[in-house]
XYZ file of C-alpha atoms in Angstrom:
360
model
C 96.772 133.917 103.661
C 94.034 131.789 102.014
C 94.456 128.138 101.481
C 97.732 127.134 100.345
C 97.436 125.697 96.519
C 99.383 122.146 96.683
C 100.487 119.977 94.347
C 101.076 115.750 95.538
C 104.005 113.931 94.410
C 103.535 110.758 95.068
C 100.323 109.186 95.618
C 101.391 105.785 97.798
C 100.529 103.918 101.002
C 101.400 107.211 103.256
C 99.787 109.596 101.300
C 96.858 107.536 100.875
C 96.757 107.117 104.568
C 97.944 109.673 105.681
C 98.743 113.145 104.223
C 95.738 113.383 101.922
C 93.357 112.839 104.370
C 94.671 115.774 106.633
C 95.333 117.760 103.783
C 91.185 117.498 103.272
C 90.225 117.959 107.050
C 92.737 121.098 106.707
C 90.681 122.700 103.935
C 91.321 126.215 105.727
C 94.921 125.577 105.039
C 95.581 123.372 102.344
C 93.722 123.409 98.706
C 94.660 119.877 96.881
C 95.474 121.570 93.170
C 97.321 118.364 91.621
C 98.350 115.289 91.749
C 101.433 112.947 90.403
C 102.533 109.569 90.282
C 104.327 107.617 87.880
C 101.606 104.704 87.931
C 98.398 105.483 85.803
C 96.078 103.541 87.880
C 97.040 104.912 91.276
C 96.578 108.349 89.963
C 93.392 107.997 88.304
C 91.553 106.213 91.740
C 93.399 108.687 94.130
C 92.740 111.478 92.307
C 88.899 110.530 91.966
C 88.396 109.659 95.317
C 89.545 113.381 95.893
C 88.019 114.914 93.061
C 90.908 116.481 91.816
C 91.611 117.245 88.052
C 94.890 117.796 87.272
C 96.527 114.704 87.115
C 100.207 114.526 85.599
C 102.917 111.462 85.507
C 105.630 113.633 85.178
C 106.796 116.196 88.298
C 107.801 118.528 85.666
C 104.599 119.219 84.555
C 103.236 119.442 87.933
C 105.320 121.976 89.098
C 104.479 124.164 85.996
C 100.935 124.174 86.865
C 99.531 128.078 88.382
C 97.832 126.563 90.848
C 100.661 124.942 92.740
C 102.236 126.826 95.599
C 103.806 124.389 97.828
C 104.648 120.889 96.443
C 103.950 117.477 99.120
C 107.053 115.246 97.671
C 105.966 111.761 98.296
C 107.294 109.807 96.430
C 109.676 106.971 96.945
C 113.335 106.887 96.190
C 115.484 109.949 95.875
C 113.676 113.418 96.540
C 116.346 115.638 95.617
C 115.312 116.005 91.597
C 111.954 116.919 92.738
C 112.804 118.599 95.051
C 115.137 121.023 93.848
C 112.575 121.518 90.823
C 110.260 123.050 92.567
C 112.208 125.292 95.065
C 114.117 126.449 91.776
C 110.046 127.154 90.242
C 110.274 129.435 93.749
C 107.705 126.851 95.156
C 107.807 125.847 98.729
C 108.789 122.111 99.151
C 107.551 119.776 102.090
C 109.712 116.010 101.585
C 109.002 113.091 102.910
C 111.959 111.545 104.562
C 115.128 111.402 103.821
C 115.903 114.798 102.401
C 117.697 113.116 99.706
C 120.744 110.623 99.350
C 123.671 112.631 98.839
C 125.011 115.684 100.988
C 126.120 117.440 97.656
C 121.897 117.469 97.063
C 121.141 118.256 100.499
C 123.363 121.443 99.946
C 122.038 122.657 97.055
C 118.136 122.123 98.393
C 119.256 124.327 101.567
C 120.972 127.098 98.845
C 117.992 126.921 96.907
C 115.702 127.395 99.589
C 117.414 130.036 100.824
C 117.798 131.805 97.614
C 114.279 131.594 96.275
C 112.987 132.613 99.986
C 111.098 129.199 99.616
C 109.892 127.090 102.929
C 111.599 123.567 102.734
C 110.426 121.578 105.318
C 111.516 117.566 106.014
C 108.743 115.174 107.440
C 109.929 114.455 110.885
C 106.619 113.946 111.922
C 107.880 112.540 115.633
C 108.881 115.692 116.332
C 105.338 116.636 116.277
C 103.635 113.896 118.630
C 102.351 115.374 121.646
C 103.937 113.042 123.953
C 107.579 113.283 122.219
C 106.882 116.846 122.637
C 106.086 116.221 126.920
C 109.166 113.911 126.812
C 111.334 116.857 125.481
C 109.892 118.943 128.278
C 110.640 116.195 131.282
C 114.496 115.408 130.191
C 117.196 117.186 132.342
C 120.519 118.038 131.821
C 121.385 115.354 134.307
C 124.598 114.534 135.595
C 126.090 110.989 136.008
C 125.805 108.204 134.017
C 123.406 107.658 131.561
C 121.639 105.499 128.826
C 119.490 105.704 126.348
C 118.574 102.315 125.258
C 116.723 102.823 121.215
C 114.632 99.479 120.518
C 112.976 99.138 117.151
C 111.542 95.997 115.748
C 109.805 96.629 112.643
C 107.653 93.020 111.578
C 105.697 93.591 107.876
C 103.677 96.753 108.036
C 100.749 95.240 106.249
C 99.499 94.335 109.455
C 98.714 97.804 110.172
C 97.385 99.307 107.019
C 95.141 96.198 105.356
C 91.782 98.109 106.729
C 92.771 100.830 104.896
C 90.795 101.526 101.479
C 94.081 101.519 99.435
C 95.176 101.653 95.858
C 97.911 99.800 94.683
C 100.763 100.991 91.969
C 101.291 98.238 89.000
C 104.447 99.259 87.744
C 106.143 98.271 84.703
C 109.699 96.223 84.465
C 110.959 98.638 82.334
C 110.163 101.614 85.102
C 111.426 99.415 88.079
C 114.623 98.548 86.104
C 115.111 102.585 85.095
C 114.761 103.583 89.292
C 117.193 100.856 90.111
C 119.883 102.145 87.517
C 119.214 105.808 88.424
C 119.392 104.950 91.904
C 123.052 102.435 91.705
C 124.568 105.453 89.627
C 123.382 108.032 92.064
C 125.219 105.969 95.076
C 127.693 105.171 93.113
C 128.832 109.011 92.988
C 128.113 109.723 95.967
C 129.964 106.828 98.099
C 132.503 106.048 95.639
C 134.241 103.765 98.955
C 131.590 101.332 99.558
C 130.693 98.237 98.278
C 127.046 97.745 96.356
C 125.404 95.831 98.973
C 126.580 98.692 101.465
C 124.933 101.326 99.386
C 121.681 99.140 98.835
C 121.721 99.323 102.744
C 122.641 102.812 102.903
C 119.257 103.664 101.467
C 116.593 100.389 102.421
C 117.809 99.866 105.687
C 119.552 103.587 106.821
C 117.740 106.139 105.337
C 114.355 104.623 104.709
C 114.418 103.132 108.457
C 116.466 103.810 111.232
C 116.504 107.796 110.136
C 113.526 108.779 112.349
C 115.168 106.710 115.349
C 118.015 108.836 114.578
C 116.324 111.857 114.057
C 113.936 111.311 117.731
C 117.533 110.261 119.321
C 118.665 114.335 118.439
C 115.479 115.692 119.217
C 115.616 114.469 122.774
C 119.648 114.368 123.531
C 120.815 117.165 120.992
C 123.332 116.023 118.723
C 125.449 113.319 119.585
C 129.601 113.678 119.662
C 131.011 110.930 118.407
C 130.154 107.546 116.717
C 131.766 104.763 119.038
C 130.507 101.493 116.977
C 127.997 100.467 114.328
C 127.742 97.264 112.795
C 125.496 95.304 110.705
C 124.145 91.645 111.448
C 121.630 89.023 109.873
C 122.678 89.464 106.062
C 121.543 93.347 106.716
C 118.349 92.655 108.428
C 119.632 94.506 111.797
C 122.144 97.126 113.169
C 123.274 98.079 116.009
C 125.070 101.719 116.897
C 126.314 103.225 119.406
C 126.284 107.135 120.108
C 128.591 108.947 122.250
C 127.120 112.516 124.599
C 128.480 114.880 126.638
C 128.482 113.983 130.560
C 128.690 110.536 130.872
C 125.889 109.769 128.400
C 125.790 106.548 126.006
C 122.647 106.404 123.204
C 122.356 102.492 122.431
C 120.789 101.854 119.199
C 119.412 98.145 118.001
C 117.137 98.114 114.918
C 115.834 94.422 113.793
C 113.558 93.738 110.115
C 111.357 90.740 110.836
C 109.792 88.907 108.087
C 107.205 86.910 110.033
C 105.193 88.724 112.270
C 106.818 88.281 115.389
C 105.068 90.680 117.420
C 103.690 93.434 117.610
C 105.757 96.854 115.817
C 108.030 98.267 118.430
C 109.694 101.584 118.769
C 110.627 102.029 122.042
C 113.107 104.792 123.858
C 113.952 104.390 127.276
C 116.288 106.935 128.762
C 117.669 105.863 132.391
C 119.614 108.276 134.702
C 119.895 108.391 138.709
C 117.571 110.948 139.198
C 114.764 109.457 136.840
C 113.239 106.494 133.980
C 111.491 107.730 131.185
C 109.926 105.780 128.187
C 108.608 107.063 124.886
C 106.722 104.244 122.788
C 105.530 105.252 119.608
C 102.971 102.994 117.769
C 102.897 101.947 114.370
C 103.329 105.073 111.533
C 99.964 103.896 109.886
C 97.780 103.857 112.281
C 96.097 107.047 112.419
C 95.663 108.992 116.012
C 97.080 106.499 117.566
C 98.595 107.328 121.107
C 102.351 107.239 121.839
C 102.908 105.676 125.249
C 104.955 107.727 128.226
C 106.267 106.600 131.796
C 108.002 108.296 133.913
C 109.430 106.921 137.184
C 110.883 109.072 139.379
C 112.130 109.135 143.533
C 109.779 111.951 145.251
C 110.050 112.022 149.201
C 111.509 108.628 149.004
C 108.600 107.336 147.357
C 108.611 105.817 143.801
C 106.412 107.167 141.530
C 105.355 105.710 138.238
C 103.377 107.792 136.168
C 101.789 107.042 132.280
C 100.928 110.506 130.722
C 97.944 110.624 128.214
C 99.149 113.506 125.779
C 96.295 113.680 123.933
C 95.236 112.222 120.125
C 96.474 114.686 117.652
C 97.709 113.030 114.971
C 101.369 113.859 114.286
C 101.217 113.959 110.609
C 98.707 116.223 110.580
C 100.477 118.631 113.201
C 103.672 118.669 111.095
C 101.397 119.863 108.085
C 100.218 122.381 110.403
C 103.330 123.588 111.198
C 104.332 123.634 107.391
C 101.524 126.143 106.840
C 101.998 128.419 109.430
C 106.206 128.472 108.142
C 104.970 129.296 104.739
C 102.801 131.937 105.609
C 105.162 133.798 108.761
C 108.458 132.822 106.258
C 109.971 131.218 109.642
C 112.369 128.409 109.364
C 110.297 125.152 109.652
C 111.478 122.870 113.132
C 112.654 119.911 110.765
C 114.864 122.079 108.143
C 116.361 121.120 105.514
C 119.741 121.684 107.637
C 118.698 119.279 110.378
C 117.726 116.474 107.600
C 121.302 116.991 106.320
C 122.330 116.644 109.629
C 121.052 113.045 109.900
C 121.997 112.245 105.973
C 125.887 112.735 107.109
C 125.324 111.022 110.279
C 124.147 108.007 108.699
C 127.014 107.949 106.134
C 128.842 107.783 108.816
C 127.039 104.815 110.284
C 128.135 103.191 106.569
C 131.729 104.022 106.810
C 132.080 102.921 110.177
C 130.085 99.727 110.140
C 132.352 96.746 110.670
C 130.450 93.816 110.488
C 128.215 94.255 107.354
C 126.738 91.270 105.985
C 127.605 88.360 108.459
């Protein structure tokens, strides 16, 4: 097929940074129709700086326009209203993580999509780095015990995006306070059990964070079998879970929100068994083409052997868009489905129910 028309929801830090500027190198692929953001100001500079025309506030109108084929959803909070809008237009939907908040939502998006023959496609972009992609390869089924030990330390991100050319959203109070009370009412129905401060955590800490640890952790081990622990620490600022596998296997997960720098950004897995070491080390989400680090250490002969692999430079975000395309256009079922972000949605709720220690 020609280009793919698409309309932007959304027009933040990560699609400043990232998607739009892949969606222009793809010009083979991808044909920027519209754009949309809630923010006048952000959606006048973006959409100069791409030339684009059709510039709307509301979704609604968006996904009415001809043009539009596939619609980029963006935007922060919940996804599912916009979503569902435009798989129910018969549009073919590519959302930013999560999926949505609520499993009731992340049904009807999968029904949808099926029904309307639509593509619906999460952004898991880890899934796409090359060297996630060579550590998928090297795992065995090994026998014995084993550990994955999940390390992310996430210190304020403006670090790595303040060289970037970047427009800023001035909302008003009114708009902030209308997302907050759309938001508390939408948790409130959906995890009718758990205290406020829970919730809030549900979605800033659980689903805006430690979902593509989560989501990496199934990529690589499959899907874990049982929840043994999870607990919150530092008035919410870190977790700490603990996954059960098959065959002796334990997944280890510590996540910790710095406010000071601290450090540089970590996101480190390091999977330990008797037959070998590997570590995956992805760098910061912002930086663009940046390489993920791999080791592997391994016993060959009786000799240790240490090895760093150099995947390559692709830039994941632009692989996952890609992959989007070429699932629109062959009507295949994209890698990061709408089933396997549900998959982490009810995973992480029941991270929530289980936690034990939530606000120390």
């Amino acid at each position: 097929m020609s280009s793919l028309g698409v309309g932007v929801v959304g027009c933040g830090l990560i699609a400043q940074i990232m998607h739009l500027p892949h969606l222009r190198e793809l010009s083979e692929q991808f044909a920027v129709r519209a754009l949309c953001d809630l923010a006048s100001d952000v959606l006048t500079r973006v959409a100069d700086d791409y030339q684009i025309e059709a510039r709307y506030q509301d979704y609604r109108e968006l996904i009415t326009d001809p043009e539009v084929e596939a619609v980029l959803v963006l935007s922060s909070g919940d996804h599912a209203p916009i979503a569902l809008a435009a798989l129910e237009a018969g549009k073919h939907v590519f959302v930013e993580k999560p999926l949505c908040f609520s499993l009731s939502d992340a049904d009807r998006l999968i029904e949808s999509s099926a029904r309307h023959k639509a593509t619906l496609m999460v952004g898991y972009m880890k899934w796409f780095d090359p060297a996630y992609k060579e550590a998928k390869r090297l795992l065995r089924a090994n026998r014995g015990p084993q550990l994955m030990l999940i390390t992310t330390i996430l210190t304020p991100e403006e670090f790595y995006f303040r060289h970037h050319r970047l427009h800023r959203a001035s909302h008003s109070v009114e708009t902030l306070k209308g997302r907050q009370s759309e938001r508390s009412r939408t948790l409130a129905a959906e995890l009718p059990g758990i205290p406020p401060a829970l919730r809030d955590l549900y979605v800033d800490m659980l689903l805006d964070n430690t979902v593509h640890d989560l989501y990496v952790m199934r990529g690589l081990l499959g899907d874990p079998t049982e929840l043994m622990q999870a607990s919150f620490w530092a008035g919410g600022k870190a977790i700490n879970m603990k996954w059960e596998y098959p065959n002796d296997l334990l997944a280890d997960y510590n996540f910790l929100l710095l406010g000071s720098p601290g450090g540089r950004y970590q996101e480190t897995f390091a999977y330990y068994s008797p037959e070998q070491r590997l570590i995956l080390d992805f760098p910061s989400p912002y930086l663009q083409n940046a390489p993920t680090g791999l080791v592997l250490e391994e016993m060959v002969n009786g000799v240790i052997l240490r090895v760093e692999r150099q995947t390559g430079f692709e830039e994941a975000f632009k692989q996952e868009l890609l992959h989007f395309h070429a699932c629109v256009c062959s009507g295949d079922t994209p890698r990061s489905s709408g089933i396997e972000g549900r998959k982490d949605i009810a995973l992480l709720q029941s991270v929530l129910a289980a936690s034990t220690r939530a606000l120390r």
